[in-house]
Structures are given as structure tokens and as C-alpha cells.
mmCIF file of C-alpha atoms in Angstrom:
data_model
loop_
_atom_site.group_PDB
_atom_site.id
_atom_site.type_symbol
_atom_site.label_atom_id
_atom_site.label_comp_id
_atom_site.label_asym_id
_atom_site.label_seq_id
_atom_site.Cartn_x
_atom_site.Cartn_y
_atom_site.Cartn_z
ATOM 1 C CA LEU N 120 90.760 -95.588 -135.795
ATOM 2 C CA MET N 121 93.533 -98.150 -135.562
ATOM 3 C CA ALA N 122 91.338 -101.002 -136.802
ATOM 4 C CA ALA N 123 90.303 -99.132 -139.910
ATOM 5 C CA GLU N 124 93.916 -98.274 -140.684
ATOM 6 C CA LEU N 125 95.103 -101.875 -140.359
ATOM 7 C CA GLY N 126 92.383 -103.313 -142.564
ATOM 8 C CA SER N 127 89.568 -105.423 -141.206
ATOM 9 C CA ALA N 128 91.068 -108.906 -141.629
ATOM 10 C CA ASN N 129 94.531 -107.975 -140.355
ATOM 11 C CA ALA N 130 93.015 -105.966 -137.529
ATOM 12 C CA MET N 131 90.932 -108.885 -136.299
ATOM 13 C CA GLN N 132 93.970 -111.178 -136.297
ATOM 14 C CA TYR N 133 96.076 -108.601 -134.488
ATOM 15 C CA PHE N 134 93.530 -107.983 -131.740
ATOM 16 C CA ASN N 135 92.780 -111.692 -131.313
ATOM 17 C CA GLN N 136 96.471 -112.193 -130.572
ATOM 18 C CA ALA N 137 96.514 -109.221 -128.210
ATOM 19 C CA ILE N 138 93.489 -110.539 -126.310
ATOM 20 C CA ALA N 139 95.027 -113.999 -126.041
ATOM 21 C CA ALA N 140 98.244 -112.498 -124.685
ATOM 22 C CA LYS N 141 96.742 -109.917 -122.321
ATOM 23 C CA PRO N 142 93.017 -110.524 -121.830
ATOM 24 C CA TYR N 143 92.941 -108.268 -118.759
ATOM 25 C CA LEU N 144 93.557 -105.094 -120.823
ATOM 26 C CA TYR N 145 90.523 -103.214 -122.130
ATOM 27 C CA GLU N 146 92.222 -101.794 -125.236
ATOM 28 C CA PRO N 147 92.371 -104.933 -127.425
ATOM 29 C CA TRP N 148 88.729 -105.717 -126.629
ATOM 30 C CA PHE N 149 87.743 -102.171 -127.538
ATOM 31 C CA TYR N 150 89.743 -102.057 -130.761
ATOM 32 C CA ARG N 151 88.455 -105.457 -131.811
ATOM 33 C CA ALA N 152 84.964 -104.067 -131.237
ATOM 34 C CA VAL N 153 85.826 -101.215 -133.610
ATOM 35 C CA ALA N 154 86.989 -103.711 -136.230
ATOM 36 C CA LYS N 155 83.806 -105.743 -135.851
ATOM 37 C CA TYR N 156 81.693 -102.588 -136.112
ATOM 38 C CA TYR N 157 83.287 -101.754 -139.456
ATOM 39 C CA LEU N 158 82.558 -105.325 -140.560
ATOM 40 C CA ASP N 159 78.869 -104.786 -139.649
ATOM 41 C CA ASP N 160 79.123 -107.366 -136.859
ATOM 42 C CA TYR N 161 77.157 -105.246 -134.400
ATOM 43 C CA ILE N 162 76.368 -108.111 -132.020
ATOM 44 C CA GLY N 163 80.010 -109.133 -131.767
ATOM 45 C CA ALA N 164 81.111 -105.516 -131.412
ATOM 46 C CA GLU N 165 78.622 -104.951 -128.601
ATOM 47 C CA GLN N 166 79.885 -108.048 -126.786
ATOM 48 C CA ASP N 167 83.494 -106.881 -127.072
ATOM 49 C CA CYS N 168 82.515 -103.430 -125.798
ATOM 50 C CA SER N 169 80.913 -105.084 -122.767
ATOM 51 C CA GLU N 170 84.137 -107.024 -122.157
ATOM 52 C CA ALA N 171 86.128 -103.785 -122.406
ATOM 53 C CA ILE N 172 83.776 -102.005 -119.991
ATOM 54 C CA GLY N 173 84.178 -104.864 -117.531
ATOM 55 C CA ARG N 174 87.915 -104.180 -117.527
ATOM 56 C CA ASN N 175 87.718 -100.369 -117.490
ATOM 57 C CA PRO N 176 84.288 -98.799 -116.891
ATOM 58 C CA TYR N 177 85.528 -95.196 -117.184
ATOM 59 C CA VAL N 178 86.321 -94.882 -120.900
ATOM 60 C CA VAL N 179 83.675 -92.765 -122.631
ATOM 61 C CA GLY N 180 84.466 -94.046 -126.124
ATOM 62 C CA ILE N 181 83.495 -97.604 -125.236
ATOM 63 C CA TYR N 182 79.997 -96.576 -124.157
ATOM 64 C CA GLU N 183 79.684 -94.417 -127.265
ATOM 65 C CA LEU N 184 80.598 -97.329 -129.551
ATOM 66 C CA ARG N 185 78.344 -99.776 -127.712
ATOM 67 C CA GLY N 186 75.514 -97.250 -128.036
ATOM 68 C CA LEU N 187 76.090 -97.140 -131.798
ATOM 69 C CA CYS N 188 76.060 -100.949 -131.952
ATOM 70 C CA ARG N 189 72.757 -100.963 -130.105
ATOM 71 C CA ILE N 190 71.295 -98.292 -132.375
ATOM 72 C CA GLN N 191 72.211 -100.455 -135.380
ATOM 73 C CA GLN N 192 70.234 -103.273 -133.733
ATOM 74 C CA LYS N 193 67.331 -100.886 -132.958
ATOM 75 C CA ASN N 194 67.924 -101.450 -129.253
ATOM 76 C CA PHE N 195 67.350 -97.794 -128.462
ATOM 77 C CA SER N 196 66.515 -98.208 -124.769
ATOM 78 C CA ASN N 197 69.864 -99.799 -123.905
ATOM 79 C CA ALA N 198 71.656 -97.315 -126.168
ATOM 80 C CA VAL N 199 70.145 -94.522 -124.055
ATOM 81 C CA ASP N 200 71.565 -96.224 -120.956
ATOM 82 C CA ASP N 201 75.026 -96.156 -122.535
ATOM 83 C CA TYR N 202 74.754 -92.484 -123.433
ATOM 84 C CA ASN N 203 73.490 -91.641 -119.947
ATOM 85 C CA THR N 204 76.586 -93.274 -118.459
ATOM 86 C CA ALA N 205 78.949 -91.667 -120.968
ATOM 87 C CA LEU N 206 77.468 -88.221 -120.319
ATOM 88 C CA ARG N 207 78.143 -88.563 -116.602
ATOM 89 C CA TYR N 208 81.844 -88.768 -117.489
ATOM 90 C CA ASP N 209 81.800 -86.292 -120.394
ATOM 91 C CA PRO N 210 78.775 -83.954 -120.058
ATOM 92 C CA GLU N 211 79.975 -81.532 -122.755
ATOM 93 C CA ASN N 212 80.205 -84.126 -125.519
ATOM 94 C CA VAL N 213 77.674 -82.915 -128.099
ATOM 95 C CA SER N 214 77.815 -86.184 -130.082
ATOM 96 C CA LEU N 215 76.600 -88.116 -127.046
ATOM 97 C CA TRP N 216 73.734 -85.676 -126.552
ATOM 98 C CA HIS N 217 72.887 -85.911 -130.254
ATOM 99 C CA ASN N 218 72.790 -89.717 -130.297
ATOM 100 C CA ARG N 219 70.723 -89.900 -127.116
ATOM 101 C CA ALA N 220 68.160 -87.483 -128.561
ATOM 102 C CA LEU N 221 68.073 -89.592 -131.743
ATOM 103 C CA CYS N 222 67.249 -92.653 -129.642
ATOM 104 C CA ARG N 223 64.504 -90.747 -127.837
ATOM 105 C CA ILE N 224 62.949 -89.782 -131.175
ATOM 106 C CA GLN N 225 63.105 -93.369 -132.434
ATOM 107 C CA GLN N 226 61.388 -94.503 -129.234
ATOM 108 C CA LYS N 227 58.703 -91.830 -129.831
ATOM 109 C CA GLU N 228 59.617 -90.198 -126.518
ATOM 110 C CA PHE N 229 59.106 -86.802 -128.086
ATOM 111 C CA ASP N 230 58.743 -84.798 -124.865
ATOM 112 C CA LYS N 231 62.038 -86.143 -123.501
ATOM 113 C CA ALA N 232 63.761 -85.652 -126.850
ATOM 114 C CA LEU N 233 62.587 -82.063 -127.193
ATOM 115 C CA ALA N 234 63.517 -81.250 -123.587
ATOM 116 C CA GLU N 235 67.042 -82.543 -124.180
ATOM 117 C CA LEU N 236 67.257 -80.715 -127.499
ATOM 118 C CA ASP N 237 66.212 -77.491 -125.751
ATOM 119 C CA THR N 238 69.096 -77.977 -123.320
ATOM 120 C CA MET N 239 71.425 -78.580 -126.254
ATOM 121 C CA SER N 240 70.172 -75.400 -127.950
ATOM 122 C CA VAL N 241 71.273 -73.387 -124.921
ATOM 123 C CA ARG N 242 74.700 -75.036 -124.713
ATOM 124 C CA TRP N 243 75.409 -75.110 -128.449
ATOM 125 C CA SER N 244 73.332 -72.245 -129.820
ATOM 126 C CA LYS N 245 75.157 -72.159 -133.177
ATOM 127 C CA ASN N 246 74.799 -75.875 -133.943
ATOM 128 C CA ALA N 247 72.396 -76.189 -136.884
ATOM 129 C CA ARG N 248 71.888 -79.934 -136.394
ATOM 130 C CA ILE N 249 69.986 -79.345 -133.154
ATOM 131 C CA PRO N 250 66.972 -77.496 -134.616
ATOM 132 C CA ALA N 251 67.026 -79.961 -137.539
ATOM 133 C CA MET N 252 66.605 -82.788 -135.032
ATOM 134 C CA LYS N 253 63.823 -80.836 -133.334
ATOM 135 C CA ALA N 254 62.095 -80.649 -136.704
ATOM 136 C CA GLU N 255 62.371 -84.429 -137.063
ATOM 137 C CA ALA N 256 60.759 -84.903 -133.653
ATOM 138 C CA TYR N 257 57.979 -82.439 -134.467
ATOM 139 C CA LEU N 258 57.281 -84.092 -137.821
ATOM 140 C CA MET N 259 57.077 -87.554 -136.291
ATOM 141 C CA ASN N 260 54.689 -86.085 -133.733
ATOM 142 C CA LYS N 261 52.656 -84.522 -136.582
ATOM 143 C CA ASP N 262 53.341 -80.925 -135.472
ATOM 144 C CA THR N 263 54.062 -79.356 -138.850
ATOM 145 C CA THR N 264 53.989 -75.747 -137.666
ATOM 146 C CA GLN N 265 56.722 -76.285 -135.090
ATOM 147 C CA ALA N 266 58.701 -78.377 -137.572
ATOM 148 C CA ILE N 267 58.730 -75.509 -140.075
ATOM 149 C CA ALA N 268 59.946 -73.081 -137.421
ATOM 150 C CA ALA N 269 62.733 -75.485 -136.408
ATOM 151 C CA LEU N 270 63.821 -76.054 -140.016
ATOM 152 C CA ASP N 271 63.868 -72.324 -140.683
ATOM 153 C CA GLU N 272 66.061 -71.867 -137.600
ATOM 154 C CA SER N 273 68.426 -74.587 -138.822
ATOM 155 C CA ILE N 274 68.667 -72.949 -142.247
ATOM 156 C CA LYS N 275 69.404 -69.598 -140.615
ATOM 157 C CA LEU N 276 72.340 -71.187 -138.780
ATOM 158 C CA ASP N 277 73.575 -73.212 -141.775
ATOM 159 C CA ALA N 278 72.195 -72.558 -145.226
ATOM 160 C CA TYR N 279 74.449 -75.202 -146.797
ATOM 161 C CA ASN N 280 72.741 -78.348 -145.514
ATOM 162 C CA GLY N 281 70.886 -79.796 -148.482
ATOM 163 C CA ASN N 282 68.949 -82.284 -146.371
ATOM 164 C CA VAL N 283 67.294 -79.500 -144.373
ATOM 165 C CA TRP N 284 66.189 -77.744 -147.576
ATOM 166 C CA ALA N 285 64.835 -81.101 -148.780
ATOM 167 C CA GLN N 286 62.855 -81.585 -145.545
ATOM 168 C CA ARG N 287 61.445 -78.087 -145.902
ATOM 169 C CA ALA N 288 60.406 -78.915 -149.456
ATOM 170 C CA VAL N 289 58.609 -82.114 -148.399
ATOM 171 C CA ILE N 290 56.405 -80.101 -146.038
ATOM 172 C CA SER N 291 55.564 -77.649 -148.821
ATOM 173 C CA LEU N 292 54.731 -80.518 -151.183
ATOM 174 C CA ALA N 293 52.384 -81.990 -148.583
ATOM 175 C CA ARG N 294 50.666 -78.596 -148.343
ATOM 176 C CA ASP N 295 50.378 -78.220 -152.137
ATOM 177 C CA GLU N 296 52.673 -75.180 -151.955
ATOM 178 C CA TRP N 297 54.256 -76.012 -155.292
ATOM 179 C CA LYS N 298 56.185 -72.823 -155.966
ATOM 180 C CA ASP N 299 57.776 -72.800 -152.511
ATOM 181 C CA ALA N 300 58.579 -76.498 -152.802
ATOM 182 C CA GLU N 301 60.346 -75.949 -156.116
ATOM 183 C CA SER N 302 62.368 -73.098 -154.631
ATOM 184 C CA TYR N 303 63.492 -75.216 -151.665
ATOM 185 C CA LEU N 304 64.325 -78.119 -153.970
ATOM 186 C CA ASP N 305 66.395 -75.830 -156.193
ATOM 187 C CA LYS N 306 68.578 -75.121 -153.166
ATOM 188 C CA ALA N 307 68.679 -78.773 -152.083
ATOM 189 C CA ILE N 308 69.712 -79.911 -155.575
ATOM 190 C CA HIS N 309 72.409 -77.249 -155.754
ATOM 191 C CA LEU N 310 73.922 -78.727 -152.569
ATOM 192 C CA LEU N 311 73.123 -82.405 -153.285
ATOM 193 C CA PRO N 312 73.191 -82.602 -157.094
ATOM 194 C CA LYS N 313 73.255 -86.409 -157.397
ATOM 195 C CA GLN N 314 70.215 -87.405 -155.319
ATOM 196 C CA ALA N 315 67.558 -88.753 -157.672
ATOM 197 C CA GLY N 316 64.744 -88.314 -155.150
ATOM 198 C CA LEU N 317 65.190 -84.555 -155.128
ATOM 199 C CA TYR N 318 64.650 -84.350 -158.893
ATOM 200 C CA ILE N 319 61.572 -86.574 -158.645
ATOM 201 C CA ASN N 320 60.104 -84.306 -155.966
ATOM 202 C CA ARG N 321 60.901 -81.196 -157.994
ATOM 203 C CA ALA N 322 59.250 -82.776 -161.027
ATOM 204 C CA LEU N 323 56.071 -83.119 -158.943
ATOM 205 C CA ALA N 324 56.250 -79.448 -157.978
ATOM 206 C CA ARG N 325 56.834 -78.429 -161.590
ATOM 207 C CA PHE N 326 54.080 -80.679 -162.927
ATOM 208 C CA ASN N 327 51.576 -79.040 -160.599
ATOM 209 C CA GLN N 328 52.632 -75.633 -161.919
ATOM 210 C CA ASN N 329 52.057 -76.909 -165.481
ATOM 211 C CA ASN N 330 55.783 -76.851 -166.247
ATOM 212 C CA LEU N 331 55.703 -80.170 -168.062
ATOM 213 C CA ARG N 332 58.979 -79.671 -169.900
ATOM 214 C CA GLY N 333 60.771 -78.952 -166.625
ATOM 215 C CA ALA N 334 59.154 -81.969 -164.973
ATOM 216 C CA MET N 335 60.257 -84.226 -167.840
ATOM 217 C CA ALA N 336 63.814 -82.891 -167.586
ATOM 218 C CA ASP N 337 63.853 -83.682 -163.863
ATOM 219 C CA TYR N 338 62.656 -87.247 -164.424
ATOM 220 C CA ASP N 339 65.335 -87.690 -167.081
ATOM 221 C CA THR N 340 68.032 -86.443 -164.698
ATOM 222 C CA ALA N 341 66.771 -88.605 -161.825
ATOM 223 C CA LEU N 342 66.932 -91.693 -164.036
ATOM 224 C CA ASP N 343 70.426 -90.795 -165.203
ATOM 225 C CA PHE N 344 71.514 -91.063 -161.564
ATOM 226 C CA GLU N 345 69.295 -94.047 -160.677
ATOM 227 C CA PRO N 346 68.377 -95.975 -163.851
ATOM 228 C CA ASN N 347 66.280 -98.517 -161.900
ATOM 229 C CA ASN N 348 64.253 -95.992 -159.908
ATOM 230 C CA PHE N 349 60.695 -97.326 -160.161
ATOM 231 C CA LEU N 350 58.963 -94.091 -159.211
ATOM 232 C CA GLY N 351 60.968 -92.127 -161.765
ATOM 233 C CA HIS N 352 60.019 -94.487 -164.615
ATOM 234 C CA TYR N 353 56.392 -94.716 -163.511
ATOM 235 C CA ASN N 354 55.897 -90.957 -163.212
ATOM 236 C CA ARG N 355 57.745 -90.251 -166.451
ATOM 237 C CA GLY N 356 55.535 -92.797 -168.195
ATOM 238 C CA LEU N 357 52.404 -91.077 -166.865
ATOM 239 C CA LEU N 358 53.718 -87.717 -167.974
ATOM 240 C CA ARG N 359 54.524 -89.011 -171.470
ATOM 241 C CA ALA N 360 51.032 -90.459 -171.711
ATOM 242 C CA GLN N 361 49.585 -87.097 -170.755
ATOM 243 C CA VAL N 362 51.542 -85.218 -173.431
ATOM 244 C CA GLY N 363 50.689 -87.826 -176.064
ATOM 245 C CA ASP N 364 54.139 -89.419 -176.354
#
């Protein structure tokens, strides 16, 4: 966006001047909101979005940005209102559907979220993010069986999303399915090789299969990436105690 290209400080100065010169235009309010968003000033960005909407209530991008500002402030209910309005103007915008479903999940409105995700699955049947979001809703609602089915569907559509493999592994770890968990984590680590948490989880799976050398190697790798990771040091210390080191 223009604000990002100009640089935050210069962008703010530029849009302040534009607003002072032509306060009746929505564009400088909107672009200043973008600049504030990138500066993590979500309250200020939301206020500028509201000013822009007051001047032109038909621009989808303003509602989308204000929804993001509200999500950052955990104001999910009002974010849903913004996405509802934006979708009236642009009903085929999958990002708006995605963000609204995310808000529903955060509000624990699982039935509404899943109903909307079902609609999305029909419209965008090849979009792997949709079943992954279903899995998130199912997990938060403690429906592990449905979550597994949704994750498997997501993997079938896109086998290159490391986060989905990692979610699948977490379920297997919780079920003490150590071999399956290790297999899923192998795939997750291949796709996300620098995430320390994945190595720590795989070390747990390996430890419970009595692969102590492999577990130690995973803790070592995790701590190479995150030297201050408490869980990595703690678990490696326990493992060293167990092997007499």
C-alpha cells in the first residue's frame, strides 16, 4: 500500500497535510489509517477508518481494514459488523468470509462459524484454508474426531502447509499416538524447518518410542533456533538426568 511504500513517518506527514487541505475526501483518511495500522496504532487507525467511511460508505477496503483493527483489539463483535457490511458490497471476497469466520471462532460461536465455513466450502471447494479453519473450530469445541477429518481434508487439498501437519501431530500427541505424531512432525519440520516448537514436540514423540538419541538431537536443534526456550532446556535436562549425563 502507498503508506508502506512511503515509510511510516513520511506517510503520516503526507496524509496529515492531505487531510488538512481536503478533509472532505475519504482517501487521505483511509491511507493514514493504513499508516497507523502498520505502526500498530490500531485505535487511531480504526478512528481514521470511521472518518473515511463517513465520507464514502461504499469502499469495501475501509471496512476490511477497520475489521482488522478491531480484531487486533479483540473487538470481534464489531469486526463481524464490518465484514457483514463489506460482504454486502463484495459477496465473493473470500478474505472477508475468512476473517468473519475467524471472529466467530474467537467469539466461540461455533455453529455460526461452521455454517459459514460450509458455505465457503461450496463456493471455494479447492481452498485448503477453509477445512483448516473448520478444524480449529472443532478443536476449540472439543470435537477431535471432526477436527481430524477436517485436517485430513485440508492436507488432501494442500500437502505443503506445515501448520496443518503440526496441528495433526498435536492431536496424535494428545492421544499418545507417538509413531503417527512423529510422522506428521517430520512433514511439518520439512516445511517449517526453523520452528523450535516442532522439534520439541517431535522429541516427545521420540522419547515415548524410546528413541532417546533422536529426542536429544531434537532438543539440541530446537535450542539452536531458540537458545532461551525454557521448555527445551527443561526437557533436555530431564532427559540427560535419565541417561545419567
